[in-house]
Amino acid sequence: MFTYETADQKEVRRFRIAQFNGRMATVKAGESTVTGFVRSVLEQESSIPPRWTITIIPNAPKEEIKPLRPISRARPFSEDYF
Protein backbone atom coordinates (compact mmCIF):
# COMPACT_ATOMS: atom_id res chain seq x y z
CA MET A 1 0.00 0.00 0.00
CA PHE A 2 1.08 3.54 -0.74
CA THR A 3 0.20 6.39 1.63
CA TYR A 4 0.07 9.96 0.35
CA GLU A 5 -0.60 13.16 2.32
CA THR A 6 -1.94 16.36 0.78
CA ALA A 7 -3.62 19.67 1.65
CA ASP A 8 -4.96 20.29 -1.88
CA GLN A 9 -8.77 20.09 -1.85
CA LYS A 10 -9.01 19.61 -5.63
CA GLU A 11 -6.69 16.64 -5.46
CA VAL A 12 -8.66 15.13 -2.55
CA ARG A 13 -11.89 15.53 -4.52
CA ARG A 14 -10.29 13.70 -7.49
CA PHE A 15 -9.27 10.81 -5.23
CA ARG A 16 -12.72 10.57 -3.64
CA ILE A 17 -14.38 10.48 -7.07
CA ALA A 18 -11.94 7.76 -8.22
CA GLN A 19 -12.68 5.75 -5.06
CA PHE A 20 -16.46 6.13 -5.45
CA ASN A 21 -16.41 5.13 -9.13
CA GLY A 22 -13.93 2.27 -8.68
CA ARG A 23 -11.39 3.83 -11.04
CA MET A 24 -7.64 3.94 -10.74
CA ALA A 25 -5.89 7.13 -9.71
CA THR A 26 -2.32 8.25 -10.37
CA VAL A 27 -0.12 10.05 -7.85
CA LYS A 28 3.20 11.65 -8.62
CA ALA A 29 5.23 12.02 -5.43
CA GLY A 30 8.76 13.27 -6.02
CA GLU A 31 10.24 11.19 -8.82
CA SER A 32 7.99 8.16 -8.34
CA THR A 33 4.58 7.67 -9.94
CA VAL A 34 2.04 5.30 -8.41
CA THR A 35 -1.16 4.14 -10.14
CA GLY A 36 -3.77 2.10 -8.33
CA PHE A 37 -7.13 1.94 -6.63
CA VAL A 38 -7.92 4.38 -3.81
CA ARG A 39 -8.61 2.51 -0.59
CA SER A 40 -9.25 5.39 1.80
CA VAL A 41 -9.31 9.18 2.10
CA LEU A 42 -9.01 10.29 5.71
CA GLU A 43 -9.03 13.86 7.00
CA GLN A 44 -6.69 14.79 9.83
CA GLU A 45 -8.99 16.89 11.98
CA SER A 46 -6.31 18.26 14.31
CA SER A 47 -4.31 20.00 11.57
CA ILE A 48 -4.71 23.57 10.32
CA PRO A 49 -4.88 23.94 7.33
CA PRO A 50 -6.83 20.71 6.77
CA ARG A 51 -4.77 17.76 5.51
CA TRP A 52 -5.82 14.41 4.13
CA THR A 53 -4.13 11.01 4.05
CA ILE A 54 -4.88 8.96 0.95
CA THR A 55 -4.13 5.23 0.82
CA ILE A 56 -3.66 3.65 -2.62
CA ILE A 57 -3.30 -0.02 -3.50
CA PRO A 58 -0.82 0.01 -6.40
CA ASN A 59 -1.30 -2.12 -9.51
CA ALA A 60 1.54 -3.90 -11.26
CA PRO A 61 2.50 -2.22 -14.53
CA LYS A 62 1.03 -3.89 -17.60
CA GLU A 63 3.40 -5.63 -19.95
CA GLU A 64 3.60 -4.50 -23.55
CA ILE A 65 1.30 -6.56 -25.77
CA LYS A 66 3.24 -8.43 -28.46
CA PRO A 67 1.57 -9.30 -31.76
CA LEU A 68 0.66 -12.97 -32.11
CA ARG A 69 2.10 -13.24 -35.59
CA PRO A 70 4.24 -11.06 -37.87
CA ILE A 71 2.52 -8.40 -39.95
CA SER A 72 1.91 -9.35 -43.58
CA ARG A 73 4.19 -7.66 -46.12
CA ALA A 74 1.84 -8.29 -49.06
CA ARG A 75 0.42 -5.30 -50.93
CA PRO A 76 -3.31 -4.65 -50.79
CA PHE A 77 -5.27 -5.81 -53.84
CA SER A 78 -6.33 -2.24 -54.72
CA GLU A 79 -2.70 -1.13 -55.26
CA ASP A 80 -2.42 -3.38 -58.34
CA TYR A 81 -4.78 -1.14 -60.32
CA PHE A 82 -3.30 2.32 -59.65
Coordinates of N, CA and C in Angstrom, one line a residue:
M1 N 0.8 -1.2 0.0 CA 0.0 0.0 0.0 C 0.9 1.2 0.0
F2 N 0.4 2.3 -0.6 CA 1.1 3.5 -0.7 C 0.3 4.6 0.0
T3 N 0.9 5.4 0.9 CA 0.2 6.4 1.6 C 0.7 7.7 1.2
Y4 N -0.2 8.6 0.9 CA 0.1 10.0 0.4 C -0.7 11.0 1.2
E5 N 0.0 12.1 1.5 CA -0.6 13.2 2.3 C -0.6 14.4 1.5
T6 N -1.8 15.1 1.6 CA -1.9 16.4 0.8 C -2.9 17.3 1.5
A7 N -2.7 18.6 1.1 CA -3.6 19.7 1.6 C -4.4 20.3 0.5
D8 N -4.3 19.8 -0.7 CA -5.0 20.3 -1.9 C -6.4 19.7 -2.0
Q9 N -7.4 20.6 -1.8 CA -8.8 20.1 -1.8 C -9.2 19.5 -3.2
K10 N -8.7 20.1 -4.3 CA -9.0 19.6 -5.6 C -8.5 18.2 -5.8
E11 N -7.3 18.0 -5.3 CA -6.7 16.6 -5.5 C -7.5 15.6 -4.6
V12 N -7.9 16.0 -3.4 CA -8.7 15.1 -2.6 C -10.0 14.8 -3.2
R13 N -10.6 15.8 -3.8 CA -11.9 15.5 -4.5 C -11.7 14.5 -5.7
R14 N -10.6 14.6 -6.4 CA -10.3 13.7 -7.5 C -10.1 12.3 -7.0
F15 N -9.5 12.1 -5.8 CA -9.3 10.8 -5.2 C -10.6 10.2 -4.7
R16 N -11.4 11.1 -4.1 CA -12.7 10.6 -3.6 C -13.6 10.1 -4.8
I17 N -13.6 10.9 -5.9 CA -14.4 10.5 -7.1 C -13.9 9.2 -7.6
A18 N -12.5 9.0 -7.7 CA -11.9 7.8 -8.2 C -12.3 6.6 -7.3
Q19 N -12.3 6.8 -6.0 CA -12.7 5.8 -5.1 C -14.2 5.4 -5.2
F20 N -15.0 6.4 -5.3 CA -16.5 6.1 -5.5 C -16.8 5.4 -6.7
N21 N -16.1 5.7 -7.8 CA -16.4 5.1 -9.1 C -15.6 3.8 -9.4
G22 N -14.7 3.5 -8.5 CA -13.9 2.3 -8.7 C -12.9 2.4 -9.8
R23 N -12.4 3.6 -10.0 CA -11.4 3.8 -11.0 C -10.0 4.0 -10.4
M24 N -9.0 3.8 -11.2 CA -7.6 3.9 -10.7 C -7.3 5.4 -10.7
A25 N -6.4 5.8 -9.8 CA -5.9 7.1 -9.7 C -4.4 7.1 -9.8
T26 N -3.8 8.2 -10.3 CA -2.3 8.2 -10.4 C -1.8 9.4 -9.5
V27 N -0.8 9.1 -8.7 CA -0.1 10.0 -7.8 C 1.3 10.2 -8.2
K28 N 1.8 11.4 -8.3 CA 3.2 11.7 -8.6 C 3.8 12.3 -7.4
A29 N 4.6 11.5 -6.7 CA 5.2 12.0 -5.4 C 6.7 12.0 -5.6
G30 N 7.3 13.2 -5.7 CA 8.8 13.3 -6.0 C 9.0 12.8 -7.4
E31 N 9.9 11.8 -7.5 CA 10.2 11.2 -8.8 C 9.5 9.9 -9.1
S32 N 8.7 9.4 -8.1 CA 8.0 8.2 -8.3 C 6.5 8.4 -8.7
T33 N 6.0 7.6 -9.5 CA 4.6 7.7 -9.9 C 3.9 6.4 -9.6
V34 N 2.8 6.5 -8.9 CA 2.0 5.3 -8.4 C 0.6 5.4 -9.0
T35 N 0.2 4.3 -9.6 CA -1.2 4.1 -10.1 C -1.8 3.0 -9.5
G36 N -3.1 3.2 -9.0 CA -3.8 2.1 -8.3 C -5.1 2.5 -7.9
F37 N -5.8 1.7 -7.1 CA -7.1 1.9 -6.6 C -7.0 2.6 -5.3
V38 N -7.9 3.6 -5.1 CA -7.9 4.4 -3.8 C -8.7 3.5 -2.8
R39 N -8.0 3.3 -1.6 CA -8.6 2.5 -0.6 C -9.3 3.4 0.4
S40 N -8.6 4.5 0.8 CA -9.3 5.4 1.8 C -8.8 6.8 1.6
V41 N -9.6 7.8 2.0 CA -9.3 9.2 2.1 C -9.7 9.6 3.5
L42 N -8.7 9.9 4.3 CA -9.0 10.3 5.7 C -8.5 11.7 6.0
E43 N -9.4 12.5 6.6 CA -9.0 13.9 7.0 C -8.4 13.9 8.4
Q44 N -7.3 14.6 8.5 CA -6.7 14.8 9.8 C -7.3 16.0 10.5
E45 N -8.2 15.8 11.4 CA -9.0 16.9 12.0 C -8.2 17.8 12.9
S46 N -7.1 17.4 13.4 CA -6.3 18.3 14.3 C -5.4 19.2 13.6
S47 N -5.3 19.2 12.3 CA -4.3 20.0 11.6 C -5.0 21.2 11.0
I48 N -4.2 22.3 11.0 CA -4.7 23.6 10.3 C -3.6 24.0 9.4
P49 N -3.7 24.2 8.1 CA -4.9 23.9 7.3 C -5.2 22.4 7.2
P50 N -6.4 22.1 6.8 CA -6.8 20.7 6.8 C -5.9 19.9 5.9
R51 N -5.6 18.7 6.3 CA -4.8 17.8 5.5 C -5.5 16.4 5.4
W52 N -5.2 15.7 4.4 CA -5.8 14.4 4.1 C -4.7 13.4 3.9
T53 N -5.0 12.2 4.3 CA -4.1 11.0 4.1 C -4.9 10.1 3.1
I54 N -4.3 9.8 2.0 CA -4.9 9.0 0.9 C -4.1 7.7 0.9
T55 N -4.8 6.5 0.9 CA -4.1 5.2 0.8 C -4.5 4.6 -0.5
I56 N -3.5 4.2 -1.3 CA -3.7 3.6 -2.6 C -3.1 2.3 -2.7
I57 N -3.8 1.3 -3.3 CA -3.3 0.0 -3.5 C -2.7 0.0 -4.9
P58 N -1.4 -0.1 -5.1 CA -0.8 0.0 -6.4 C -1.1 -1.2 -7.2
N59 N -1.2 -1.0 -8.5 CA -1.3 -2.1 -9.5 C 0.0 -2.3 -10.2
A60 N 0.3 -3.6 -10.5 CA 1.5 -3.9 -11.3 C 1.4 -3.3 -12.7
P61 N 2.6 -2.8 -13.2 CA 2.5 -2.2 -14.5 C 2.2 -3.3 -15.6
K62 N 1.4 -2.9 -16.6 CA 1.0 -3.9 -17.6 C 2.2 -4.1 -18.6
E63 N 2.3 -5.3 -19.0 CA 3.4 -5.6 -20.0 C 2.9 -5.2 -21.3
E64 N 3.9 -4.9 -22.2 CA 3.6 -4.5 -23.5 C 3.0 -5.7 -24.3
I65 N 1.9 -5.5 -25.0 CA 1.3 -6.6 -25.8 C 2.1 -6.8 -27.1
K66 N 2.5 -8.1 -27.3 CA 3.2 -8.4 -28.5 C 2.3 -9.0 -29.5
P67 N 2.5 -8.7 -30.8 CA 1.6 -9.3 -31.8 C 1.7 -10.8 -31.8
L68 N 0.6 -11.5 -32.1 CA 0.7 -13.0 -32.1 C 1.4 -13.5 -33.3
R69 N 1.4 -12.8 -34.4 CA 2.1 -13.2 -35.6 C 2.7 -12.0 -36.3
P70 N 3.7 -12.2 -37.2 CA 4.2 -11.1 -37.9 C 3.2 -10.4 -38.8
I71 N 3.4 -9.1 -39.0 CA 2.5 -8.4 -40.0 C 2.8 -8.8 -41.4
S72 N 1.8 -9.0 -42.2 CA 1.9 -9.4 -43.6 C 2.6 -8.2 -44.4
R73 N 3.5 -8.6 -45.3 CA 4.2 -7.7 -46.1 C 3.6 -7.6 -47.5
A74 N 2.5 -8.3 -47.7 CA 1.8 -8.3 -49.1 C 1.2 -7.0 -49.3
R75 N 1.1 -6.5 -50.6 CA 0.4 -5.3 -50.9 C -1.1 -5.5 -51.0
P76 N -1.9 -4.5 -50.6 CA -3.3 -4.7 -50.8 C -3.7 -4.8 -52.3
F77 N -4.8 -5.5 -52.5 CA -5.3 -5.8 -53.8 C -5.5 -4.5 -54.6
S78 N -6.0 -3.5 -54.0 CA -6.3 -2.2 -54.7 C -5.1 -1.5 -55.3
E79 N -3.9 -1.8 -54.7 CA -2.7 -1.1 -55.3 C -2.3 -1.7 -56.6
D80 N -2.8 -2.8 -57.1 CA -2.4 -3.4 -58.3 C -3.0 -2.6 -59.5
Y81 N -4.1 -1.8 -59.3 CA -4.8 -1.1 -60.3 C -4.5 0.4 -60.4
F82 N -3.6 0.9 -59.6 CA -3.3 2.3 -59.6 C -1.9 2.6 -60.1

